Amino acid sequence: CIQFLKKFVETLTPTIKENANLIEKDFMKACAKATGKDNRFCYYLGGTSDAATKILNEVTKPISYSIPPEKICEKLKKKDAQICELKYDKKIDLKNVNLKKLRVKDLKKILNNWDEECKGCVEKTDFIKRIETLKKLHEEL
């Protein structure tokens, strides 16, 4: 919650920060681009097109009053506890990690984050070889 809102608030211009309606439009755009747990967070707030509830005012109005994201998330917890139960995956530092010690699930997740596939990969070593070959391409990003 806090991470997503901090990133979102940083993208807003000073003129948009003053208007709750403009904040809501920008929030909907940010949610359209969001993936994974951020998308789930947007769903709980009603920022996605398939959301059942809509409590965006609980976020947009406080942002327009310059209330910090930490306080906004505390208030959201009272409204919907699911929002605070979202657990984000840990980032894997590819420069320092030993790929042989990772699980296949984590190796697949690395490839998935890069939008890459490993066709014909059966063994753990196959995934490691694929990551090693693609590592140079994705380290620059």
PDB file of N, CA and C in Angstrom, residues 34-130:
ATOM      1  N   ALA A  34      -0.439  -1.271 -13.796  1.00  0.00           N
ATOM      2  CA  ALA A  34       0.044  -2.067 -12.660  1.00  0.00           C
ATOM      3  C   ALA A  34      -0.092  -3.567 -12.930  1.00  0.00           C
ATOM      4  N   THR A  35       0.861  -4.317 -12.379  1.00  0.00           N
ATOM      5  CA  THR A  35       0.830  -5.772 -12.501  1.00  0.00           C
ATOM      6  C   THR A  35       1.035  -6.393 -11.128  1.00  0.00           C
ATOM      7  N   GLY A  36       0.710  -7.653 -11.034  1.00  0.00           N
ATOM      8  CA  GLY A  36       0.961  -8.408  -9.797  1.00  0.00           C
ATOM      9  C   GLY A  36       0.190  -7.872  -8.603  1.00  0.00           C
ATOM     10  N   LYS A  37       0.915  -7.702  -7.505  1.00  0.00           N
ATOM     11  CA  LYS A  37       0.289  -7.254  -6.259  1.00  0.00           C
ATOM     12  C   LYS A  37      -0.209  -5.812  -6.352  1.00  0.00           C
ATOM     13  N   ASP A  38       0.461  -4.984  -7.139  1.00  0.00           N
ATOM     14  CA  ASP A  38      -0.006  -3.610  -7.322  1.00  0.00           C
ATOM     15  C   ASP A  38      -1.369  -3.594  -7.999  1.00  0.00           C
ATOM     16  N   ASN A  39      -1.566  -4.499  -8.959  1.00  0.00           N
ATOM     17  CA  ASN A  39      -2.859  -4.610  -9.629  1.00  0.00           C
ATOM     18  C   ASN A  39      -3.924  -5.065  -8.634  1.00  0.00           C
ATOM     19  N   ARG A  40      -3.566  -5.982  -7.758  1.00  0.00           N
ATOM     20  CA  ARG A  40      -4.501  -6.473  -6.740  1.00  0.00           C
ATOM     21  C   ARG A  40      -4.887  -5.334  -5.793  1.00  0.00           C
ATOM     22  N   PHE A  41      -3.916  -4.499  -5.420  1.00  0.00           N
ATOM     23  CA  PHE A  41      -4.162  -3.328  -4.580  1.00  0.00           C
ATOM     24  C   PHE A  41      -5.161  -2.396  -5.266  1.00  0.00           C
ATOM     25  N   CYS A  42      -4.943  -2.153  -6.551  1.00  0.00           N
ATOM     26  CA  CYS A  42      -5.856  -1.302  -7.325  1.00  0.00           C
ATOM     27  C   CYS A  42      -7.254  -1.901  -7.379  1.00  0.00           C
ATOM     28  N   TYR A  43      -7.324  -3.221  -7.499  1.00  0.00           N
ATOM     29  CA  TYR A  43      -8.615  -3.908  -7.535  1.00  0.00           C
ATOM     30  C   TYR A  43      -9.390  -3.667  -6.235  1.00  0.00           C
ATOM     31  N   TYR A  44      -8.704  -3.776  -5.103  1.00  0.00           N
ATOM     32  CA  TYR A  44      -9.363  -3.567  -3.809  1.00  0.00           C
ATOM     33  C   TYR A  44      -9.892  -2.144  -3.659  1.00  0.00           C
ATOM     34  N   LEU A  45      -9.195  -1.187  -4.256  1.00  0.00           N
ATOM     35  CA  LEU A  45      -9.621   0.213  -4.151  1.00  0.00           C
ATOM     36  C   LEU A  45     -10.668   0.595  -5.193  1.00  0.00           C
ATOM     37  N   GLY A  46     -10.790  -0.222  -6.234  1.00  0.00           N
ATOM     38  CA  GLY A  46     -11.729   0.099  -7.302  1.00  0.00           C
ATOM     39  C   GLY A  46     -11.054   0.835  -8.440  1.00  0.00           C
ATOM     40  N   GLY A  47      -9.753   0.676  -8.546  1.00  0.00           N
ATOM     41  CA  GLY A  47      -9.009   1.357  -9.598  1.00  0.00           C
ATOM     42  C   GLY A  47      -8.918   0.575 -10.892  1.00  0.00           C
ATOM     43  N   THR A  48      -9.437  -0.653 -10.903  1.00  0.00           N
ATOM     44  CA  THR A  48      -9.440  -1.459 -12.125  1.00  0.00           C
ATOM     45  C   THR A  48     -10.859  -1.546 -12.658  1.00  0.00           C
ATOM     46  N   SER A  49     -10.969  -1.892 -13.931  1.00  0.00           N
ATOM     47  CA  SER A  49     -12.294  -1.933 -14.562  1.00  0.00           C
ATOM     48  C   SER A  49     -13.159  -3.076 -14.037  1.00  0.00           C
ATOM     49  N   ASP A  50     -12.539  -4.141 -13.516  1.00  0.00           N
ATOM     50  CA  ASP A  50     -13.303  -5.300 -13.040  1.00  0.00           C
ATOM     51  C   ASP A  50     -13.565  -5.272 -11.533  1.00  0.00           C
ATOM     52  N   ALA A  51     -13.224  -4.187 -10.864  1.00  0.00           N
ATOM     53  CA  ALA A  51     -13.374  -4.108  -9.405  1.00  0.00           C
ATOM     54  C   ALA A  51     -14.851  -4.033  -9.010  1.00  0.00           C
ATOM     55  N   ALA A  52     -15.178  -4.701  -7.910  1.00  0.00           N
ATOM     56  CA  ALA A  52     -16.554  -4.744  -7.441  1.00  0.00           C
ATOM     57  C   ALA A  52     -16.894  -3.520  -6.590  1.00  0.00           C
ATOM     58  N   THR A  53     -15.928  -3.039  -5.837  1.00  0.00           N
ATOM     59  CA  THR A  53     -16.173  -1.882  -4.982  1.00  0.00           C
ATOM     60  C   THR A  53     -15.345  -0.701  -5.472  1.00  0.00           C
ATOM     61  N   LYS A  54     -15.701   0.478  -4.985  1.00  0.00           N
ATOM     62  CA  LYS A  54     -14.946   1.663  -5.394  1.00  0.00           C
ATOM     63  C   LYS A  54     -14.783   2.580  -4.189  1.00  0.00           C
ATOM     64  N   ILE A  55     -13.586   2.536  -3.599  1.00  0.00           N
ATOM     65  CA  ILE A  55     -13.291   3.417  -2.474  1.00  0.00           C
ATOM     66  C   ILE A  55     -12.108   4.324  -2.828  1.00  0.00           C
ATOM     67  N   LEU A  56     -12.044   4.735  -4.082  1.00  0.00           N
ATOM     68  CA  LEU A  56     -10.951   5.589  -4.542  1.00  0.00           C
ATOM     69  C   LEU A  56     -10.925   6.931  -3.821  1.00  0.00           C
ATOM     70  N   ASN A  57     -12.091   7.433  -3.405  1.00  0.00           N
ATOM     71  CA  ASN A  57     -12.136   8.714  -2.697  1.00  0.00           C
ATOM     72  C   ASN A  57     -11.339   8.662  -1.398  1.00  0.00           C
ATOM     73  N   GLU A  58     -11.227   7.461  -0.825  1.00  0.00           N
ATOM     74  CA  GLU A  58     -10.457   7.294   0.412  1.00  0.00           C
ATOM     75  C   GLU A  58      -8.972   7.520   0.167  1.00  0.00           C
ATOM     76  N   VAL A  59      -8.552   7.504  -1.096  1.00  0.00           N
ATOM     77  CA  VAL A  59      -7.152   7.727  -1.453  1.00  0.00           C
ATOM     78  C   VAL A  59      -6.973   9.099  -2.099  1.00  0.00           C
ATOM     79  N   THR A  60      -7.834   9.414  -3.058  1.00  0.00           N
ATOM     80  CA  THR A  60      -7.621  10.638  -3.848  1.00  0.00           C
ATOM     81  C   THR A  60      -7.805  11.919  -3.040  1.00  0.00           C
ATOM     82  N   LYS A  61      -8.814  11.970  -2.193  1.00  0.00           N
ATOM     83  CA  LYS A  61      -9.030  13.188  -1.403  1.00  0.00           C
ATOM     84  C   LYS A  61      -7.888  13.433  -0.421  1.00  0.00           C
ATOM     85  N   PRO A  62      -7.458  12.436   0.347  1.00  0.00           N
ATOM     86  CA  PRO A  62      -6.316  12.679   1.238  1.00  0.00           C
ATOM     87  C   PRO A  62      -5.035  13.087   0.496  1.00  0.00           C
ATOM     88  N   ILE A  63      -4.819  12.538  -0.698  1.00  0.00           N
ATOM     89  CA  ILE A  63      -3.640  12.939  -1.475  1.00  0.00           C
ATOM     90  C   ILE A  63      -3.749  14.413  -1.845  1.00  0.00           C
ATOM     91  N   SER A  64      -4.961  14.856  -2.185  1.00  0.00           N
ATOM     92  CA  SER A  64      -5.142  16.265  -2.551  1.00  0.00           C
ATOM     93  C   SER A  64      -4.942  17.187  -1.347  1.00  0.00           C
ATOM     94  N   TYR A  65      -5.107  16.645  -0.131  1.00  0.00           N
ATOM     95  CA  TYR A  65      -4.869  17.427   1.091  1.00  0.00           C
ATOM     96  C   TYR A  65      -3.421  17.275   1.564  1.00  0.00           C
ATOM     97  N   SER A  66      -2.590  16.596   0.781  1.00  0.00           N
ATOM     98  CA  SER A  66      -1.167  16.356   1.088  1.00  0.00           C
ATOM     99  C   SER A  66      -0.950  15.503   2.333  1.00  0.00           C
ATOM    100  N   ILE A  67      -1.858  14.583   2.574  1.00  0.00           N
ATOM    101  CA  ILE A  67      -1.686  13.634   3.686  1.00  0.00           C
ATOM    102  C   ILE A  67      -0.692  12.566   3.233  1.00  0.00           C
ATOM    103  N   PRO A  68       0.271  12.207   4.081  1.00  0.00           N
ATOM    104  CA  PRO A  68       1.285  11.218   3.676  1.00  0.00           C
ATOM    105  C   PRO A  68       0.675   9.829   3.448  1.00  0.00           C
ATOM    106  N   PRO A  69       1.279   9.048   2.538  1.00  0.00           N
ATOM    107  CA  PRO A  69       0.765   7.706   2.218  1.00  0.00           C
ATOM    108  C   PRO A  69       0.626   6.778   3.438  1.00  0.00           C
ATOM    109  N   GLU A  70       1.497   6.941   4.426  1.00  0.00           N
ATOM    110  CA  GLU A  70       1.417   6.093   5.619  1.00  0.00           C
ATOM    111  C   GLU A  70       0.076   6.276   6.327  1.00  0.00           C
ATOM    112  N   LYS A  71      -0.364   7.526   6.471  1.00  0.00           N
ATOM    113  CA  LYS A  71      -1.645   7.824   7.128  1.00  0.00           C
ATOM    114  C   LYS A  71      -2.824   7.339   6.285  1.00  0.00           C
ATOM    115  N   ILE A  72      -2.705   7.485   4.977  1.00  0.00           N
ATOM    116  CA  ILE A  72      -3.776   7.030   4.078  1.00  0.00           C
ATOM    117  C   ILE A  72      -3.952   5.524   4.215  1.00  0.00           C
ATOM    118  N   CYS A  73      -2.841   4.798   4.260  1.00  0.00           N
ATOM    119  CA  CYS A  73      -2.908   3.343   4.370  1.00  0.00           C
ATOM    120  C   CYS A  73      -3.474   2.899   5.718  1.00  0.00           C
ATOM    121  N   GLU A  74      -3.193   3.653   6.779  1.00  0.00           N
ATOM    122  CA  GLU A  74      -3.781   3.339   8.083  1.00  0.00           C
ATOM    123  C   GLU A  74      -5.301   3.431   8.019  1.00  0.00           C
ATOM    124  N   LYS A  75      -5.805   4.463   7.348  1.00  0.00           N
ATOM    125  CA  LYS A  75      -7.255   4.629   7.211  1.00  0.00           C
ATOM    126  C   LYS A  75      -7.857   3.542   6.318  1.00  0.00           C
ATOM    127  N   LEU A  76      -7.110   3.162   5.280  1.00  0.00           N
ATOM    128  CA  LEU A  76      -7.602   2.107   4.387  1.00  0.00           C
ATOM    129  C   LEU A  76      -7.707   0.772   5.111  1.00  0.00           C
ATOM    130  N   LYS A  77      -6.788   0.540   6.036  1.00  0.00           N
ATOM    131  CA  LYS A  77      -6.807  -0.719   6.792  1.00  0.00           C
ATOM    132  C   LYS A  77      -8.121  -0.873   7.555  1.00  0.00           C
ATOM    133  N   LYS A  78      -8.639   0.247   8.066  1.00  0.00           N
ATOM    134  CA  LYS A  78      -9.908   0.208   8.790  1.00  0.00           C
ATOM    135  C   LYS A  78     -11.073  -0.108   7.854  1.00  0.00           C
ATOM    136  N   LYS A  79     -10.981   0.369   6.615  1.00  0.00           N
ATOM    137  CA  LYS A  79     -12.041   0.132   5.631  1.00  0.00           C
ATOM    138  C   LYS A  79     -12.018  -1.290   5.092  1.00  0.00           C
ATOM    139  N   ASP A  80     -10.807  -1.763   4.727  1.00  0.00           N
ATOM    140  CA  ASP A  80     -10.667  -3.083   4.114  1.00  0.00           C
ATOM    141  C   ASP A  80      -9.318  -3.681   4.522  1.00  0.00           C
ATOM    142  N   ALA A  81      -9.346  -4.662   5.396  1.00  0.00           N
ATOM    143  CA  ALA A  81      -8.119  -5.253   5.938  1.00  0.00           C
ATOM    144  C   ALA A  81      -7.319  -6.015   4.885  1.00  0.00           C
ATOM    145  N   GLN A  82      -7.979  -6.451   3.812  1.00  0.00           N
ATOM    146  CA  GLN A  82      -7.280  -7.200   2.756  1.00  0.00           C
ATOM    147  C   GLN A  82      -6.147  -6.388   2.137  1.00  0.00           C
ATOM    148  N   ILE A  83      -6.313  -5.095   2.091  1.00  0.00           N
ATOM    149  CA  ILE A  83      -5.314  -4.228   1.464  1.00  0.00           C
ATOM    150  C   ILE A  83      -3.968  -4.375   2.158  1.00  0.00           C
ATOM    151  N   CYS A  84      -3.984  -4.459   3.477  1.00  0.00           N
ATOM    152  CA  CYS A  84      -2.729  -4.552   4.229  1.00  0.00           C
ATOM    153  C   CYS A  84      -2.184  -5.975   4.271  1.00  0.00           C
ATOM    154  N   GLU A  85      -2.969  -6.942   3.850  1.00  0.00           N
ATOM    155  CA  GLU A  85      -2.515  -8.334   3.862  1.00  0.00           C
ATOM    156  C   GLU A  85      -1.723  -8.705   2.617  1.00  0.00           C
ATOM    157  N   LEU A  86      -1.647  -7.810   1.629  1.00  0.00           N
ATOM    158  CA  LEU A  86      -0.882  -8.093   0.413  1.00  0.00           C
ATOM    159  C   LEU A  86       0.599  -8.199   0.753  1.00  0.00           C
ATOM    160  N   LYS A  87       1.203  -9.311   0.395  1.00  0.00           N
ATOM    161  CA  LYS A  87       2.630  -9.522   0.636  1.00  0.00           C
ATOM    162  C   LYS A  87       3.353  -9.461  -0.702  1.00  0.00           C
ATOM    163  N   TYR A  88       4.314  -8.569  -0.779  1.00  0.00           N
ATOM    164  CA  TYR A  88       5.087  -8.416  -2.010  1.00  0.00           C
ATOM    165  C   TYR A  88       6.252  -9.392  -2.022  1.00  0.00           C
ATOM    166  N   ASP A  89       6.577  -9.870  -3.229  1.00  0.00           N
ATOM    167  CA  ASP A  89       7.700 -10.783  -3.390  1.00  0.00           C
ATOM    168  C   ASP A  89       9.008 -10.039  -3.173  1.00  0.00           C
ATOM    169  N   LYS A  90       9.988 -10.766  -2.648  1.00  0.00           N
ATOM    170  CA  LYS A  90      11.303 -10.170  -2.441  1.00  0.00           C
ATOM    171  C   LYS A  90      12.014 -10.047  -3.780  1.00  0.00           C
ATOM    172  N   LYS A  91      12.733  -8.940  -3.938  1.00  0.00           N
ATOM    173  CA  LYS A  91      13.524  -8.737  -5.150  1.00  0.00           C
ATOM    174  C   LYS A  91      14.786  -9.580  -5.063  1.00  0.00           C
ATOM    175  N   ILE A  92      15.143 -10.208  -6.173  1.00  0.00           N
ATOM    176  CA  ILE A  92      16.332 -11.045  -6.229  1.00  0.00           C
ATOM    177  C   ILE A  92      17.458 -10.228  -6.852  1.00  0.00           C
ATOM    178  N   ASP A  93      18.554 -10.106  -6.130  1.00  0.00           N
ATOM    179  CA  ASP A  93      19.722  -9.372  -6.615  1.00  0.00           C
ATOM    180  C   ASP A  93      20.557 -10.325  -7.470  1.00  0.00           C
ATOM    181  N   LEU A  94      20.413 -10.214  -8.779  1.00  0.00           N
ATOM    182  CA  LEU A  94      21.064 -11.160  -9.691  1.00  0.00           C
ATOM    183  C   LEU A  94      22.583 -11.053  -9.715  1.00  0.00           C
ATOM    184  N   LYS A  95      23.111  -9.914  -9.319  1.00  0.00           N
ATOM    185  CA  LYS A  95      24.567  -9.751  -9.335  1.00  0.00           C
ATOM    186  C   LYS A  95      25.238 -10.525  -8.207  1.00  0.00           C
ATOM    187  N   ASN A  96      24.538 -10.670  -7.092  1.00  0.00           N
ATOM    188  CA  ASN A  96      25.150 -11.290  -5.915  1.00  0.00           C
ATOM    189  C   ASN A  96      24.587 -12.665  -5.558  1.00  0.00           C
ATOM    190  N   VAL A  97      23.529 -13.082  -6.228  1.00  0.00           N
ATOM    191  CA  VAL A  97      22.878 -14.339  -5.851  1.00  0.00           C
ATOM    192  C   VAL A  97      23.524 -15.526  -6.566  1.00  0.00           C
ATOM    193  N   ASN A  98      23.541 -16.644  -5.871  1.00  0.00           N
ATOM    194  CA  ASN A  98      24.003 -17.900  -6.459  1.00  0.00           C
ATOM    195  C   ASN A  98      22.771 -18.614  -7.017  1.00  0.00           C
ATOM    196  N   LEU A  99      22.652 -18.652  -8.332  1.00  0.00           N
ATOM    197  CA  LEU A  99      21.462 -19.231  -8.969  1.00  0.00           C
ATOM    198  C   LEU A  99      21.264 -20.698  -8.606  1.00  0.00           C
ATOM    199  N   LYS A 100      22.342 -21.402  -8.325  1.00  0.00           N
ATOM    200  CA  LYS A 100      22.237 -22.825  -7.984  1.00  0.00           C
ATOM    201  C   LYS A 100      21.532 -23.046  -6.655  1.00  0.00           C
ATOM    202  N   LYS A 101      21.512 -22.021  -5.817  1.00  0.00           N
ATOM    203  CA  LYS A 101      20.862 -22.151  -4.506  1.00  0.00           C
ATOM    204  C   LYS A 101      19.389 -21.735  -4.527  1.00  0.00           C
ATOM    205  N   LEU A 102      18.952 -21.157  -5.637  1.00  0.00           N
ATOM    206  CA  LEU A 102      17.544 -20.755  -5.757  1.00  0.00           C
ATOM    207  C   LEU A 102      16.672 -21.943  -6.136  1.00  0.00           C
ATOM    208  N   ARG A 103      15.410 -21.839  -5.819  1.00  0.00           N
ATOM    209  CA  ARG A 103      14.453 -22.870  -6.223  1.00  0.00           C
ATOM    210  C   ARG A 103      14.058 -22.645  -7.678  1.00  0.00           C
ATOM    211  N   VAL A 104      13.561 -23.695  -8.304  1.00  0.00           N
ATOM    212  CA  VAL A 104      13.113 -23.602  -9.698  1.00  0.00           C
ATOM    213  C   VAL A 104      11.993 -22.567  -9.813  1.00  0.00           C
ATOM    214  N   LYS A 105      11.145 -22.512  -8.805  1.00  0.00           N
ATOM    215  CA  LYS A 105      10.054 -21.530  -8.768  1.00  0.00           C
ATOM    216  C   LYS A 105      10.612 -20.109  -8.897  1.00  0.00           C
ATOM    217  N   ASP A 106      11.694 -19.817  -8.168  1.00  0.00           N
ATOM    218  CA  ASP A 106      12.310 -18.490  -8.233  1.00  0.00           C
ATOM    219  C   ASP A 106      12.976 -18.248  -9.577  1.00  0.00           C
ATOM    220  N   LEU A 107      13.578 -19.287 -10.140  1.00  0.00           N
ATOM    221  CA  LEU A 107      14.210 -19.160 -11.453  1.00  0.00           C
ATOM    222  C   LEU A 107      13.158 -18.859 -12.520  1.00  0.00           C
ATOM    223  N   LYS A 108      12.016 -19.533 -12.418  1.00  0.00           N
ATOM    224  CA  LYS A 108      10.917 -19.276 -13.355  1.00  0.00           C
ATOM    225  C   LYS A 108      10.393 -17.851 -13.194  1.00  0.00           C
ATOM    226  N   LYS A 109      10.348 -17.378 -11.951  1.00  0.00           N
ATOM    227  CA  LYS A 109       9.869 -16.029 -11.670  1.00  0.00           C
ATOM    228  C   LYS A 109      10.797 -14.977 -12.294  1.00  0.00           C
ATOM    229  N   ILE A 110      12.111 -15.227 -12.244  1.00  0.00           N
ATOM    230  CA  ILE A 110      13.073 -14.308 -12.865  1.00  0.00           C
ATOM    231  C   ILE A 110      12.794 -14.211 -14.359  1.00  0.00           C
ATOM    232  N   LEU A 111      12.637 -15.359 -14.994  1.00  0.00           N
ATOM    233  CA  LEU A 111      12.365 -15.382 -16.436  1.00  0.00           C
ATOM    234  C   LEU A 111      11.037 -14.698 -16.750  1.00  0.00           C
ATOM    235  N   ASN A 112      10.056 -14.947 -15.921  1.00  0.00           N
ATOM    236  CA  ASN A 112       8.733 -14.345 -16.122  1.00  0.00           C
ATOM    237  C   ASN A 112       8.802 -12.822 -15.998  1.00  0.00           C
ATOM    238  N   ASN A 113       9.574 -12.326 -15.040  1.00  0.00           N
ATOM    239  CA  ASN A 113       9.722 -10.871 -14.873  1.00  0.00           C
ATOM    240  C   ASN A 113      10.384 -10.246 -16.090  1.00  0.00           C
ATOM    241  N   TRP A 114      11.211 -10.997 -16.763  1.00  0.00           N
ATOM    242  CA  TRP A 114      11.890 -10.517 -17.970  1.00  0.00           C
ATOM    243  C   TRP A 114      11.035 -10.735 -19.221  1.00  0.00           C
ATOM    244  N   ASP A 115       9.866 -11.332 -19.066  1.00  0.00           N
ATOM    245  CA  ASP A 115       8.988 -11.711 -20.181  1.00  0.00           C
ATOM    246  C   ASP A 115       9.695 -12.674 -21.132  1.00  0.00           C
ATOM    247  N   GLU A 116      10.420 -13.603 -20.551  1.00  0.00           N
ATOM    248  CA  GLU A 116      11.150 -14.620 -21.317  1.00  0.00           C
ATOM    249  C   GLU A 116      10.601 -15.994 -20.967  1.00  0.00           C
ATOM    250  N   GLU A 117      10.834 -16.944 -21.861  1.00  0.00           N
ATOM    251  CA  GLU A 117      10.413 -18.317 -21.627  1.00  0.00           C
ATOM    252  C   GLU A 117      11.623 -19.225 -21.706  1.00  0.00           C
ATOM    253  N   CYS A 118      11.442 -20.401 -21.182  1.00  0.00           N
ATOM    254  CA  CYS A 118      12.505 -21.396 -21.254  1.00  0.00           C
ATOM    255  C   CYS A 118      11.877 -22.666 -21.822  1.00  0.00           C
ATOM    256  N   LYS A 119      11.742 -22.670 -23.137  1.00  0.00           N
ATOM    257  CA  LYS A 119      11.120 -23.828 -23.800  1.00  0.00           C
ATOM    258  C   LYS A 119      12.074 -25.013 -23.743  1.00  0.00           C
ATOM    259  N   GLY A 120      11.539 -26.135 -23.361  1.00  0.00           N
ATOM    260  CA  GLY A 120      12.343 -27.351 -23.291  1.00  0.00           C
ATOM    261  C   GLY A 120      13.129 -27.478 -21.997  1.00  0.00           C
ATOM    262  N   CYS A 121      12.955 -26.543 -21.075  1.00  0.00           N
ATOM    263  CA  CYS A 121      13.662 -26.624 -19.795  1.00  0.00           C
ATOM    264  C   CYS A 121      12.952 -27.623 -18.882  1.00  0.00           C
ATOM    265  N   VAL A 122      13.720 -28.596 -18.436  1.00  0.00           N
ATOM    266  CA  VAL A 122      13.176 -29.609 -17.548  1.00  0.00           C
ATOM    267  C   VAL A 122      13.920 -29.583 -16.219  1.00  0.00           C
ATOM    268  N   GLU A 123      15.220 -29.541 -16.312  1.00  0.00           N
ATOM    269  CA  GLU A 123      16.064 -29.569 -15.124  1.00  0.00           C
ATOM    270  C   GLU A 123      16.364 -28.142 -14.643  1.00  0.00           C
ATOM    271  N   LYS A 124      16.751 -28.048 -13.386  1.00  0.00           N
ATOM    272  CA  LYS A 124      17.135 -26.775 -12.805  1.00  0.00           C
ATOM    273  C   LYS A 124      18.308 -26.159 -13.564  1.00  0.00           C
ATOM    274  N   THR A 125      19.232 -26.991 -14.000  1.00  0.00           N
ATOM    275  CA  THR A 125      20.403 -26.490 -14.731  1.00  0.00           C
ATOM    276  C   THR A 125      20.003 -25.841 -16.062  1.00  0.00           C
ATOM    277  N   ASP A 126      18.918 -26.336 -16.675  1.00  0.00           N
ATOM    278  CA  ASP A 126      18.427 -25.737 -17.917  1.00  0.00           C
ATOM    279  C   ASP A 126      17.983 -24.294 -17.679  1.00  0.00           C
ATOM    280  N   PHE A 127      17.261 -24.083 -16.574  1.00  0.00           N
ATOM    281  CA  PHE A 127      16.795 -22.733 -16.231  1.00  0.00           C
ATOM    282  C   PHE A 127      17.981 -21.816 -15.930  1.00  0.00           C
ATOM    283  N   ILE A 128      18.966 -22.342 -15.213  1.00  0.00           N
ATOM    284  CA  ILE A 128      20.152 -21.550 -14.865  1.00  0.00           C
ATOM    285  C   ILE A 128      20.900 -21.134 -16.130  1.00  0.00           C
ATOM    286  N   LYS A 129      21.065 -22.071 -17.069  1.00  0.00           N
ATOM    287  CA  LYS A 129      21.750 -21.751 -18.333  1.00  0.00           C
ATOM    288  C   LYS A 129      21.002 -20.666 -19.087  1.00  0.00           C
ATOM    289  N   ARG A 130      19.681 -20.765 -19.120  1.00  0.00           N
ATOM    290  CA  ARG A 130      18.859 -19.781 -19.837  1.00  0.00           C
ATOM    291  C   ARG A 130      18.997 -18.393 -19.189  1.00  0.00           C
TER     292      ARG A 130
END
